[in-house]
Amino acid sequence: MRRWGWGLLVLGWALVALVAPLWMLSDRAAGSRGSSSAGDSAPSTATAAPSATAAPATRTTPYRAVWVSYLEWQQVDFSSADTFAQDAGALLDNIADVGATVVLAQVRPFGDALYPSALFPFSHLCTGTQGQDPGYDPLALLVQAAHDRGLELEAWVNPYRLQVGGVPALCDDSPARQHPEWCKVTTQGIYLDPGDPAVRQFIADGVEELCQNYDLDGIHFDDYFYPTTDASFDAADYAAAESGLSLENWRRQNVNELMTLCHSVTQRYGVRFGVAPMADLELCYSGQYSDAARWLAQGGFVDYLMPQLYWGLTYEQNGDTTRSLPELAAQWAALSRAEGVALYGGLGAYRLGDGDGSTAGADEWNTGHALADQLALLETLGFQGAGLYRYGSLWANPPWETLAAQERQAVAQQWGVTASLGY
């Protein structure tokens, strides 16, 4: 979601794309965590994966997704392969029951992994201790269980985040320990440096590792890109780059390079690559330096975008409706779309019962059909699919258990299936 300089850089990237697979494989075999750069312009027990040959196939089923985050994994029993499979199976059964077709499963939340990796330590979510092997491969079980139920499985990755608020406790194999020179520290936590070409290659290597080792349907990034607008975050790197660009355009270029690099990897394996950017286009562009509008309009960055449209149909702040779902969604729907790049909408199931802070008066988030109404709006605006954030808000929400069940029923009806109310 950022920019660079076209011309020679595009030609350079084409050459990198030709040699990168062999280079990265040899690096990985030697146990290295390679470094390289790519360019673009400015304004195991694992299931066998497809071979590195083809672009993602055209969709023949509706794109109806549910996010499963690390917050959900905290409630899953990882103590054995059997207990994990049982809990994960129940979760997937619920998702299938409402007519969803895609699971966006967070598999690398803090530079750690829910799978055995040559690049990242096991996640603390598996055993309570980062780097500790649970004795089985959760992702392999999850992929198989999803496919057994006719669900597609996308591996959701946080590209830069390593630690927030001291969580998780980092092991010696964390990228933050292995490569402190790759890291930046803010008041919130530790992040990989978006401006470092070695970091971009490392992230792309991680994407390739997933595509090589698992029969995934997609790789999914969320909106965690630059964690700050503070110029001191990367002042020395920016000065050393001598790019001739403004700081803002240099940062956008860095993110654009990551996107093209990762997209080229997924294309080789026939795996789709998508991103869920912030809903506010200006905040994407100037706050996180992700040029999402460009990614949608041009090929080579992503296969889909799913902006996080987490406000209601009637949202307003003292008469200002600019952040309401209809207005935000209409802005995205009006953007140019490159051939083969889809636009989906992410909806905020976590708002159920609690609302979105609107001053409009009547609270649509307590109707029992808020999400279904929002899905209907997206369809009329020409969105090609949708996702619901997140699983726990619909199936593990004790304060709003009855309301969540009503919402599930309404979503299932909107998606053309019949689901039990579950209470």
XYZ file of N, CA, C and O in Angstrom, residues 89-283:
780
model
N -12.750 -27.678 14.782
C -13.845 -28.237 14.000
C -15.186 -27.615 14.359
O -16.001 -27.313 13.475
N -15.424 -27.416 15.654
C -16.674 -26.783 16.083
C -16.757 -25.350 15.565
O -17.821 -24.889 15.113
N -15.647 -24.651 15.615
C -15.590 -23.280 15.106
C -15.910 -23.251 13.615
O -16.726 -22.434 13.152
N -15.309 -24.143 12.854
C -15.535 -24.179 11.410
C -16.957 -24.603 11.068
O -17.555 -24.094 10.099
N -17.524 -25.512 11.849
C -18.922 -25.905 11.629
C -19.845 -24.697 11.767
O -20.779 -24.516 10.974
N -19.589 -23.873 12.772
C -20.407 -22.675 12.977
C -20.290 -21.719 11.798
O -21.292 -21.159 11.324
N -19.069 -21.530 11.326
C -18.854 -20.619 10.198
C -19.572 -21.126 8.944
O -20.236 -20.360 8.238
N -19.467 -22.413 8.680
C -20.149 -22.975 7.519
C -21.656 -22.858 7.654
O -22.373 -22.679 6.656
N -22.149 -22.932 8.873
C -23.588 -22.960 9.118
C -24.285 -21.674 8.707
O -25.479 -21.695 8.373
N -23.577 -20.533 8.717
C -24.218 -19.277 8.321
C -24.054 -18.983 6.833
O -24.456 -17.918 6.365
N -23.437 -19.900 6.101
C -23.288 -19.703 4.666
C -21.986 -19.062 4.253
O -21.822 -18.706 3.078
N -21.046 -18.905 5.195
C -19.734 -18.374 4.828
C -19.000 -19.384 3.954
O -19.233 -20.591 4.033
N -18.098 -18.873 3.138
C -17.310 -19.726 2.247
C -15.816 -19.625 2.523
O -15.047 -20.444 2.008
N -15.401 -18.624 3.303
C -13.983 -18.347 3.515
C -13.714 -18.115 4.995
O -14.480 -17.418 5.670
N -12.617 -18.684 5.493
C -12.145 -18.428 6.852
C -10.835 -17.659 6.753
O -9.894 -18.095 6.085
N -10.795 -16.492 7.411
C -9.573 -15.689 7.483
C -8.944 -15.964 8.836
O -9.300 -15.360 9.845
N -8.024 -16.921 8.868
C -7.480 -17.428 10.128
C -6.137 -16.775 10.428
O -5.191 -16.889 9.637
N -6.057 -16.095 11.561
C -4.815 -15.419 11.935
C -3.780 -16.458 12.356
O -3.923 -17.125 13.372
N -2.730 -16.567 11.558
C -1.723 -17.607 11.801
C -0.360 -17.029 12.149
O 0.543 -17.766 12.521
N -0.199 -15.712 12.020
C 1.057 -15.080 12.428
C 0.747 -13.702 12.985
O 0.838 -12.691 12.315
N 0.361 -13.622 14.276
C -0.093 -12.354 14.834
C 1.010 -11.430 15.330
O 0.880 -10.214 15.282
N 2.123 -11.977 15.844
C 3.171 -11.161 16.463
C 4.559 -11.645 16.039
O 5.439 -11.833 16.871
N 4.756 -11.849 14.748
C 6.025 -12.392 14.299
C 6.258 -13.787 14.831
O 7.395 -14.244 14.939
N 5.156 -14.479 15.185
C 5.219 -15.869 15.625
C 4.111 -16.644 14.929
O 3.181 -16.054 14.391
N 4.225 -17.959 14.901
C 3.433 -18.737 13.950
C 2.641 -19.855 14.598
O 3.103 -20.481 15.559
N 1.451 -20.121 14.049
C 0.648 -21.279 14.441
C 1.002 -22.477 13.560
O 0.145 -23.277 13.197
N 2.264 -22.595 13.213
C 2.746 -23.674 12.354
C 4.263 -23.737 12.506
O 4.904 -22.745 12.874
N 4.873 -24.898 12.226
C 6.334 -24.988 12.282
C 6.951 -24.177 11.153
O 6.561 -24.322 9.993
N 7.898 -23.317 11.490
C 8.458 -22.384 10.522
C 9.976 -22.316 10.669
O 10.502 -22.370 11.787
N 10.658 -22.172 9.542
C 12.098 -21.939 9.564
C 12.419 -20.478 9.829
O 13.582 -20.135 10.051
N 11.398 -19.617 9.824
C 11.611 -18.181 9.930
C 11.067 -17.573 11.217
O 11.604 -16.572 11.698
N 9.999 -18.145 11.747
C 9.316 -17.570 12.897
C 9.158 -18.615 14.000
O 8.938 -19.796 13.714
N 9.236 -18.204 15.258
C 9.020 -19.164 16.354
C 7.548 -19.536 16.457
O 6.666 -18.817 15.962
N 7.270 -20.669 17.106
C 5.876 -21.007 17.397
C 5.239 -19.900 18.233
O 5.872 -19.313 19.112
N 3.969 -19.635 17.964
C 3.246 -18.598 18.694
C 3.035 -18.992 20.151
O 2.824 -20.166 20.473
N 3.046 -17.990 21.003
C 2.716 -18.202 22.416
C 1.291 -18.711 22.586
O 0.946 -19.284 23.619
N 0.463 -18.521 21.568
C -0.923 -18.965 21.660
C -1.018 -20.484 21.745
O -1.990 -21.021 22.269
N -0.007 -21.181 21.236
C -0.061 -22.645 21.186
C 0.200 -23.296 22.540
O -0.426 -24.307 22.885
N 1.138 -22.748 23.296
C 1.533 -23.384 24.563
C 1.595 -22.416 25.736
O 1.825 -22.839 26.863
N 1.430 -21.134 25.468
C 1.607 -20.118 26.502
C 2.996 -19.520 26.495
O 3.231 -18.498 27.130
N 3.927 -20.138 25.762
C 5.307 -19.666 25.696
C 5.741 -19.570 24.244
O 5.708 -20.567 23.514
N 6.130 -18.384 23.826
C 6.581 -18.225 22.446
C 7.806 -19.097 22.201
O 8.733 -19.158 23.010
N 7.804 -19.791 21.066
C 8.922 -20.625 20.680
C 8.800 -22.069 21.112
O 9.609 -22.902 20.689
N 7.801 -22.396 21.907
C 7.638 -23.770 22.391
C 6.772 -24.561 21.419
O 5.659 -24.172 21.085
N 7.291 -25.682 20.966
C 6.615 -26.534 19.989
C 5.457 -27.271 20.659
O 5.660 -27.963 21.657
N 4.229 -27.157 20.115
C 3.098 -27.887 20.713
C 3.116 -29.375 20.402
O 2.306 -30.128 20.950
N 4.001 -29.802 19.505
C 4.097 -31.221 19.177
C 3.264 -31.644 17.987
O 3.209 -32.838 17.665
N 2.641 -30.706 17.322
C 1.859 -30.989 16.119
C 1.749 -29.690 15.337
O 2.221 -28.632 15.790
N 1.129 -29.744 14.178
C 1.018 -28.588 13.294
C -0.437 -28.100 13.265
O -1.268 -28.650 12.542
N -0.774 -27.067 14.057
C -2.164 -26.595 14.072
C -2.672 -26.151 12.701
O -3.821 -26.416 12.353
N -1.834 -25.485 11.932
C -2.305 -24.985 10.638
C -2.634 -26.116 9.680
O -3.621 -26.048 8.943
N -1.824 -27.174 9.681
C -2.129 -28.308 8.808
C -3.487 -28.903 9.144
O -4.286 -29.225 8.248
N -3.770 -29.045 10.424
C -5.074 -29.561 10.849
C -6.194 -28.611 10.453
O -7.277 -29.042 10.026
N -5.944 -27.316 10.587
C -6.967 -26.319 10.283
C -7.289 -26.296 8.794
O -8.464 -26.238 8.405
N -6.262 -26.328 7.956
C -6.489 -26.330 6.507
C -7.315 -27.550 6.102
O -8.294 -27.441 5.350
N -6.929 -28.722 6.602
C -7.643 -29.935 6.241
C -9.088 -29.894 6.718
O -10.021 -30.256 5.988
N -9.289 -29.428 7.966
C -10.647 -29.375 8.520
C -11.522 -28.394 7.745
O -12.710 -28.650 7.510
N -10.956 -27.260 7.340
C -11.724 -26.288 6.551
C -12.125 -26.878 5.206
O -13.294 -26.807 4.788
N -11.176 -27.483 4.527
C -11.471 -28.046 3.207
C -12.446 -29.218 3.296
O -13.276 -29.412 2.396
N -12.367 -29.981 4.378
C -13.318 -31.075 4.567
C -14.752 -30.559 4.652
O -15.703 -31.292 4.345
N -14.903 -29.314 5.079
C -16.230 -28.705 5.231
C -16.599 -27.812 4.052
O -17.600 -27.098 4.101
N -15.794 -27.846 3.004
C -16.077 -27.029 1.828
C -15.750 -25.562 2.021
O -16.217 -24.720 1.247
N -14.941 -25.233 3.044
C -14.548 -23.856 3.317
C -13.160 -23.587 2.753
O -12.278 -24.449 2.789
N -12.951 -22.383 2.266
C -11.623 -21.949 1.866
C -10.898 -21.384 3.086
O -11.534 -20.826 3.986
N -9.584 -21.519 3.104
C -8.789 -21.077 4.246
C -7.720 -20.102 3.768
O -6.863 -20.459 2.942
N -7.790 -18.869 4.261
C -6.752 -17.878 3.999
C -5.928 -17.671 5.261
O -6.480 -17.540 6.362
N -4.611 -17.645 5.098
C -3.711 -17.419 6.225
C -3.561 -15.921 6.439
O -3.019 -15.207 5.587
N -4.033 -15.459 7.587
C -4.019 -14.041 7.935
C -2.721 -13.748 8.689
O -2.417 -14.359 9.701
N -1.967 -12.784 8.157
C -0.640 -12.450 8.671
C -0.583 -10.971 9.020
O -1.053 -10.132 8.259
N -0.010 -10.651 10.168
C 0.345 -9.267 10.479
C 1.780 -9.049 9.987
O 2.713 -9.652 10.518
N 1.981 -8.216 8.987
C 3.303 -8.165 8.361
C 4.420 -7.601 9.240
O 5.548 -8.093 9.174
N 4.149 -6.581 10.049
C 5.221 -5.883 10.761
C 5.204 -6.042 12.282
O 6.238 -5.913 12.931
N 4.070 -6.295 12.866
C 3.936 -6.246 14.328
C 4.634 -7.431 14.999
O 4.404 -8.585 14.639
N 5.475 -7.140 16.004
C 6.162 -8.172 16.766
C 5.735 -8.214 18.229
O 5.739 -9.280 18.846
N 5.402 -7.072 18.787
C 5.005 -7.026 20.193
C 4.249 -5.733 20.448
O 4.606 -4.678 19.901
N 3.215 -5.807 21.269
C 2.447 -4.625 21.655
C 2.240 -4.657 23.163
O 1.763 -5.666 23.705
N 2.607 -3.571 23.831
C 2.406 -3.489 25.274
C 3.116 -4.593 26.040
O 2.616 -5.062 27.063
N 4.250 -5.035 25.526
C 5.001 -6.090 26.188
C 4.488 -7.487 25.942
O 5.011 -8.448 26.512
N 3.456 -7.635 25.085
C 2.860 -8.938 24.785
C 3.085 -9.254 23.311
O 2.844 -8.410 22.437
N 3.529 -10.477 23.012
C 3.905 -11.556 23.926
C 5.330 -11.384 24.440
O 6.092 -10.568 23.906
N 5.693 -12.164 25.460
C 7.085 -12.228 25.883
C 7.885 -12.876 24.764
O 7.526 -13.951 24.275
N 8.947 -12.227 24.336
C 9.664 -12.667 23.148
C 10.709 -13.724 23.475
O 11.462 -13.594 24.444
N 10.763 -14.754 22.645
C 11.774 -15.798 22.802
C 13.017 -15.431 21.994
O 13.012 -14.461 21.219
N 14.055 -16.215 22.134
C 15.312 -15.922 21.453
C 15.188 -16.020 19.938
O 15.991 -15.415 19.212
N 14.208 -16.788 19.441
C 14.039 -16.952 17.998
C 13.107 -15.924 17.375
O 12.866 -15.965 16.166
N 12.600 -15.002 18.185
C 11.782 -13.928 17.625
C 12.609 -13.086 16.671
O 13.812 -12.861 16.912
N 12.022 -12.606 15.578
C 12.763 -11.688 14.700
C 13.330 -10.483 15.450
O 14.379 -9.962 15.068
N 12.667 -10.067 16.526
C 13.169 -8.935 17.300
C 14.494 -9.258 17.984
O 15.325 -8.365 18.190
N 14.697 -10.530 18.339
C 15.948 -10.960 18.966
C 16.990 -11.348 17.919
O 18.174 -11.067 18.064
N 16.544 -12.014 16.860
C 17.452 -12.462 15.827
C 18.004 -11.304 14.989
O 19.155 -11.326 14.566
N 17.148 -10.317 14.756
C 17.537 -9.196 13.893
C 17.075 -7.869 14.496
O 16.191 -7.207 13.957
N 17.684 -7.450 15.586
C 17.287 -6.165 16.174
C 17.485 -5.000 15.220
O 16.788 -3.985 15.319
N 18.411 -5.150 14.257
C 18.649 -4.076 13.285
C 17.476 -3.907 12.329
O 17.381 -2.899 11.628
N 16.580 -4.879 12.275
C 15.396 -4.787 11.429
C 14.220 -4.111 12.132
O 13.170 -3.916 11.511
N 14.349 -3.793 13.391
C 13.197 -3.420 14.210
C 13.163 -1.938 14.558
O 14.196 -1.281 14.685
N 11.956 -1.446 14.739
C 11.704 -0.103 15.244
C 10.813 -0.216 16.474
O 9.899 -1.055 16.528
N 11.070 0.650 17.447
C 10.306 0.638 18.694
C 9.506 1.934 18.797
O 10.043 3.031 18.589
N 8.212 1.806 19.085
C 7.358 2.955 19.350
C 6.832 2.856 20.778
O 7.131 1.900 21.497
N 6.030 3.813 21.169
C 5.429 3.751 22.502
C 4.458 2.587 22.625
O 4.160 2.144 23.730
N 3.965 2.075 21.490
C 3.038 0.953 21.515
C 3.762 -0.397 21.556
O 3.292 -1.335 22.183
N 4.889 -0.519 20.844
C 5.524 -1.822 20.798
C 6.681 -1.883 19.834
O 7.304 -0.863 19.499
N 6.961 -3.096 19.337
C 8.084 -3.366 18.453
C 7.547 -3.792 17.088
O 6.648 -4.643 17.005
N 8.114 -3.199 16.035
C 7.656 -3.470 14.678
C 8.854 -3.690 13.772
O 9.913 -3.069 13.945
N 8.695 -4.559 12.789
C 9.676 -4.645 11.726
C 9.668 -3.344 10.934
O 8.627 -2.696 10.777
N 10.816 -2.953 10.434
C 11.000 -1.664 9.767
C 10.520 -1.728 8.324
O 11.140 -2.400 7.487
N 9.445 -1.021 7.977
C 8.938 -1.081 6.598
C 9.914 -0.550 5.559
O 9.784 -0.863 4.373
N 10.880 0.277 5.990
C 11.808 0.880 5.051
C 13.026 0.043 4.749
O 13.856 0.442 3.916
N 13.164 -1.107 5.368
C 14.341 -1.947 5.191
C 14.073 -3.007 4.128
O 13.180 -3.848 4.301
N 14.838 -3.016 3.019
C 14.623 -4.038 1.993
C 14.755 -5.460 2.531
O 14.063 -6.376 2.052
N 15.639 -5.668 3.515
C 15.799 -7.004 4.088
C 14.523 -7.444 4.792
O 14.163 -8.625 4.767
N 13.842 -6.513 5.424
C 12.572 -6.817 6.087
C 11.524 -7.217 5.061
O 10.793 -8.205 5.239
N 11.448 -6.472 3.978
C 10.448 -6.800 2.955
C 10.693 -8.201 2.396
O 9.747 -8.967 2.181
N 11.964 -8.538 2.167
C 12.264 -9.872 1.655
C 11.921 -10.939 2.692
O 11.422 -12.015 2.353
N 12.184 -10.643 3.946
C 11.874 -11.575 5.025
C 10.375 -11.857 5.089
O 9.939 -13.012 5.214
N 9.573 -10.811 4.987
C 8.117 -10.983 5.007
C 7.668 -11.790 3.788
O 6.829 -12.693 3.893
N 8.233 -11.474 2.626
C 7.888 -12.232 1.418
C 8.333 -13.687 1.535
O 7.628 -14.603 1.076
N 9.486 -13.930 2.159
C 9.924 -15.308 2.394
C 8.920 -16.042 3.271
O 8.644 -17.234 3.070
N 8.378 -15.338 4.265
C 7.370 -15.946 5.125
C 6.103 -16.291 4.365
O 5.471 -17.325 4.617
N 5.713 -15.433 3.429
C 4.562 -15.723 2.572
C 4.851 -16.946 1.711
O 4.007 -17.838 1.562
N 6.060 -17.005 1.156
C 6.390 -18.156 0.310
C 6.410 -19.451 1.113
O 5.971 -20.502 0.630
N 6.924 -19.395 2.328
C 6.939 -20.587 3.165
C 5.528 -21.135 3.367
O 5.289 -22.345 3.280
N 4.566 -20.241 3.606
C 3.181 -20.665 3.762
C 2.633 -21.264 2.468
O 1.976 -22.304 2.474
N 2.915 -20.596 1.340
C 2.400 -21.080 0.061
C 3.026 -22.415 -0.327
O 2.368 -23.268 -0.939
N 4.290 -22.613 0.005
C 4.969 -23.862 -0.317
C 4.436 -25.033 0.497
O 4.293 -26.146 -0.007
N 4.165 -24.788 1.768
C 3.940 -25.891 2.700
C 2.477 -26.230 2.957
O 2.194 -27.281 3.551
N 1.559 -25.371 2.519
C 0.141 -25.593 2.833
C -0.730 -25.353 1.605
O -0.432 -24.497 0.781
N -1.810 -26.074 1.560
C -2.773 -25.943 0.470
C -3.732 -24.795 0.792
O -4.929 -24.984 0.996
N -3.171 -23.598 0.828
C -3.936 -22.411 1.202
C -4.698 -21.858 0.005
O -4.271 -21.973 -1.144
N -5.814 -21.206 0.308
C -6.589 -20.521 -0.723
C -6.207 -19.054 -0.832
O -6.506 -18.409 -1.838
N -5.562 -18.516 0.203
C -5.180 -17.119 0.151
C -4.222 -16.746 1.264
O -4.065 -17.462 2.257
N -3.562 -15.600 1.062
C -2.778 -14.916 2.090
C -3.474 -13.580 2.339
O -3.790 -12.854 1.390
N -3.677 -13.262 3.610
C -4.455 -12.081 3.975
C -3.636 -11.211 4.923
O -3.165 -11.678 5.961
N -3.433 -9.947 4.539
C -2.809 -8.954 5.422
C -3.906 -8.049 5.969
O -4.855 -7.717 5.255
N -3.750 -7.614 7.219
C -4.686 -6.604 7.723
C -4.036 -5.227 7.601
O -3.094 -5.034 6.842
N -4.519 -4.259 8.367
C -4.142 -2.861 8.132
C -2.931 -2.408 8.943
O -2.673 -1.224 9.046
N -2.181 -3.334 9.525
C -1.034 -2.927 10.334
C 0.171 -2.647 9.447
O 1.001 -3.522 9.208
N 0.283 -1.404 9.001
C 1.431 -1.012 8.196
C 2.280 -0.042 9.027
O 2.692 -0.403 10.115
N 2.564 1.140 8.575
C 3.349 2.041 9.415
C 2.612 2.311 10.720
O 1.437 2.703 10.698
N 3.263 2.111 11.871
C 2.566 2.268 13.148
C 2.493 3.707 13.639
O 1.859 3.970 14.665
N 3.117 4.644 12.931
C 3.147 6.027 13.383
C 3.422 6.949 12.212
O 3.979 6.531 11.185
N 3.041 8.216 12.370
C 3.402 9.253 11.394
C 4.603 10.070 11.865
O 5.067 10.959 11.139
N 5.121 9.791 13.033
C 6.234 10.534 13.622
C 7.462 10.464 12.710
O 7.934 9.374 12.369
N 7.989 11.618 12.329
C 9.134 11.660 11.425
C 10.380 11.041 12.033
O 11.268 10.564 11.304
N 10.463 11.027 13.373
C 11.656 10.466 14.012
C 11.697 8.943 13.931
O 12.738 8.335 14.178
N 10.583 8.310 13.574
C 10.495 6.850 13.516
C 11.575 6.265 12.602
O 12.187 5.238 12.916
N 11.815 6.914 11.479
C 12.767 6.387 10.497
C 13.571 7.503 9.851
O 13.949 7.415 8.686
N 13.846 8.563 10.621
C 14.524 9.734 10.062
C 15.883 9.373 9.470
O 16.239 9.824 8.366
N 16.654 8.555 10.172
C 17.993 8.199 9.682
C 17.902 7.372 8.407
O 18.676 7.579 7.455
N 16.963 6.433 8.372
C 16.794 5.594 7.173
C 16.378 6.431 5.975
O 16.857 6.217 4.851
N 15.480 7.368 6.222
C 14.999 8.228 5.142
C 16.137 9.075 4.586
O 16.313 9.183 3.363
N 16.948 9.635 5.485
C 18.074 10.450 5.026
C 19.073 9.609 4.247
O 19.584 10.029 3.197
N 19.331 8.399 4.715
C 20.305 7.535 4.055
C 19.815 7.072 2.686
O 20.628 6.822 1.781
N 18.503 6.959 2.518
C 17.956 6.477 1.252
C 18.210 7.446 0.102
O 18.349 7.027 -1.056
N 18.255 8.769 0.410
C 18.491 9.794 -0.619
C 17.621 9.545 -1.849
O 18.073 9.538 -2.993
N 16.343 9.310 -1.593
C 15.424 8.915 -2.662
C 14.956 10.062 -3.529
O 14.484 9.851 -4.650
N 15.067 11.275 -3.011
C 14.505 12.407 -3.727
C 13.016 12.561 -3.534
O 12.412 13.503 -4.065
N 12.396 11.647 -2.779
C 10.961 11.701 -2.505
C 10.728 12.396 -1.163
O 11.617 12.454 -0.308
N 9.524 12.889 -0.977
C 9.131 13.345 0.346
C 9.106 12.149 1.293
O 9.036 10.994 0.845
N 9.175 12.412 2.594
C 9.113 11.319 3.564
C 7.854 10.494 3.357
O 7.889 9.253 3.400
N 6.729 11.184 3.122
C 5.453 10.489 2.970
C 5.469 9.577 1.741
O 5.030 8.420 1.802
N 5.966 10.092 0.614
C 6.005 9.264 -0.593
C 7.033 8.141 -0.486
O 6.839 7.061 -1.042
N 8.114 8.392 0.227
C 9.102 7.332 0.446
C 8.495 6.200 1.261
O 8.684 5.020 0.955
N 7.723 6.547 2.276
C 7.063 5.509 3.078
C 6.036 4.754 2.238
O 5.935 3.525 2.320
N 5.274 5.473 1.433
C 4.302 4.789 0.580
C 5.010 3.873 -0.414
O 4.533 2.769 -0.712
N 6.151 4.331 -0.922
C 6.925 3.494 -1.835
C 7.356 2.201 -1.151
O 7.296 1.117 -1.753
N 7.749 2.286 0.101
C 8.196 1.098 0.822
C 7.077 0.072 0.959
O 7.300 -1.138 0.809
N 5.880 0.543 1.228
C 4.766 -0.389 1.372
C 4.350 -0.939 0.010
O 4.024 -2.116 -0.122
N 4.372 -0.097 -0.994
C 4.082 -0.592 -2.337
C 5.041 -1.703 -2.733
O 4.648 -2.702 -3.359
N 6.313 -1.539 -2.382
C 7.289 -2.568 -2.720
C 6.985 -3.884 -2.018
O 7.120 -4.963 -2.600
N 6.569 -3.791 -0.749
C 6.193 -5.017 -0.042
C 5.013 -5.691 -0.722
O 4.983 -6.921 -0.890
N 4.032 -4.907 -1.129
C 2.847 -5.478 -1.765
C 3.207 -6.179 -3.076
O 2.761 -7.308 -3.326
N 3.994 -5.529 -3.918
C 4.331 -6.158 -5.194
C 5.174 -7.417 -4.975
O 5.012 -8.413 -5.687
N 6.058 -7.374 -3.996
C 6.903 -8.523 -3.720
C 6.071 -9.711 -3.251
O 6.229 -10.832 -3.743
N 5.174 -9.467 -2.296
C 4.337 -10.559 -1.776
C 3.347 -11.054 -2.825
O 3.090 -12.264 -2.931
N 2.787 -10.135 -3.588
C 1.837 -10.539 -4.626
C 2.508 -11.419 -5.673
O 1.935 -12.403 -6.155
N 3.752 -11.087 -6.023
C 4.454 -11.909 -7.012
C 4.676 -13.321 -6.492
O 4.625 -14.290 -7.262
N 4.905 -13.446 -5.184
C 5.065 -14.776 -4.587
C 3.767 -15.564 -4.689
O 3.742 -16.701 -5.164
N 2.666 -14.976 -4.252
C 1.398 -15.713 -4.256
C 0.958 -16.054 -5.672
O 0.369 -17.117 -5.901
N 1.249 -15.182 -6.630
C 0.889 -15.463 -8.016
C 1.576 -16.728 -8.512
O 0.987 -17.516 -9.257
N 2.821 -16.916 -8.125
C 3.556 -18.094 -8.590
C 2.946 -19.383 -8.073
O 3.114 -20.447 -8.676
N 2.230 -19.299 -6.950
C 1.648 -20.505 -6.352
C 0.150 -20.620 -6.605
O -0.494 -21.534 -6.098
N -0.422 -19.708 -7.357
C -1.853 -19.758 -7.605
C -2.682 -19.482 -6.370
O -3.808 -19.970 -6.243
N -2.131 -18.693 -5.457
C -2.800 -18.355 -4.194
C -3.176 -16.874 -4.227
O -2.357 -16.035 -4.606
N -4.392 -16.529 -3.873
C -4.784 -15.121 -3.910
C -4.151 -14.356 -2.746
O -3.835 -14.916 -1.696
N -4.018 -13.055 -2.936
C -3.412 -12.169 -1.948
C -4.343 -10.987 -1.746
O -4.679 -10.279 -2.696
N -4.777 -10.793 -0.498
C -5.696 -9.705 -0.211
C -5.308 -8.939 1.042
O -4.547 -9.423 1.884
N -5.860 -7.730 1.149
C -5.565 -6.844 2.271
C -6.866 -6.229 2.761
O -7.756 -5.903 1.972
N -6.962 -6.067 4.092
C -8.096 -5.370 4.699
C -7.602 -4.016 5.213
O -7.162 -3.902 6.359
N -7.652 -2.965 4.380
C -7.172 -1.654 4.804
C -8.183 -0.932 5.684
O -9.320 -1.371 5.842
N -7.739 0.181 6.252
C -8.649 1.024 7.017
C -9.758 1.542 6.110
O -9.582 1.677 4.890
N -10.898 1.875 6.705
C -12.044 2.324 5.922
C -11.839 3.715 5.337
O -12.338 4.015 4.250
N -11.119 4.558 6.057
C -10.915 5.946 5.647
C -9.752 6.012 4.657
O -8.600 5.759 5.016
N -10.045 6.356 3.425
C -9.020 6.358 2.386
C -7.894 7.326 2.689
O -6.726 7.043 2.403
N -8.212 8.475 3.281
C -7.173 9.443 3.592
C -6.272 8.954 4.713
O -5.052 9.152 4.690
N -6.858 8.274 5.713
C -6.037 7.709 6.783
C -5.142 6.594 6.258
O -4.008 6.426 6.708
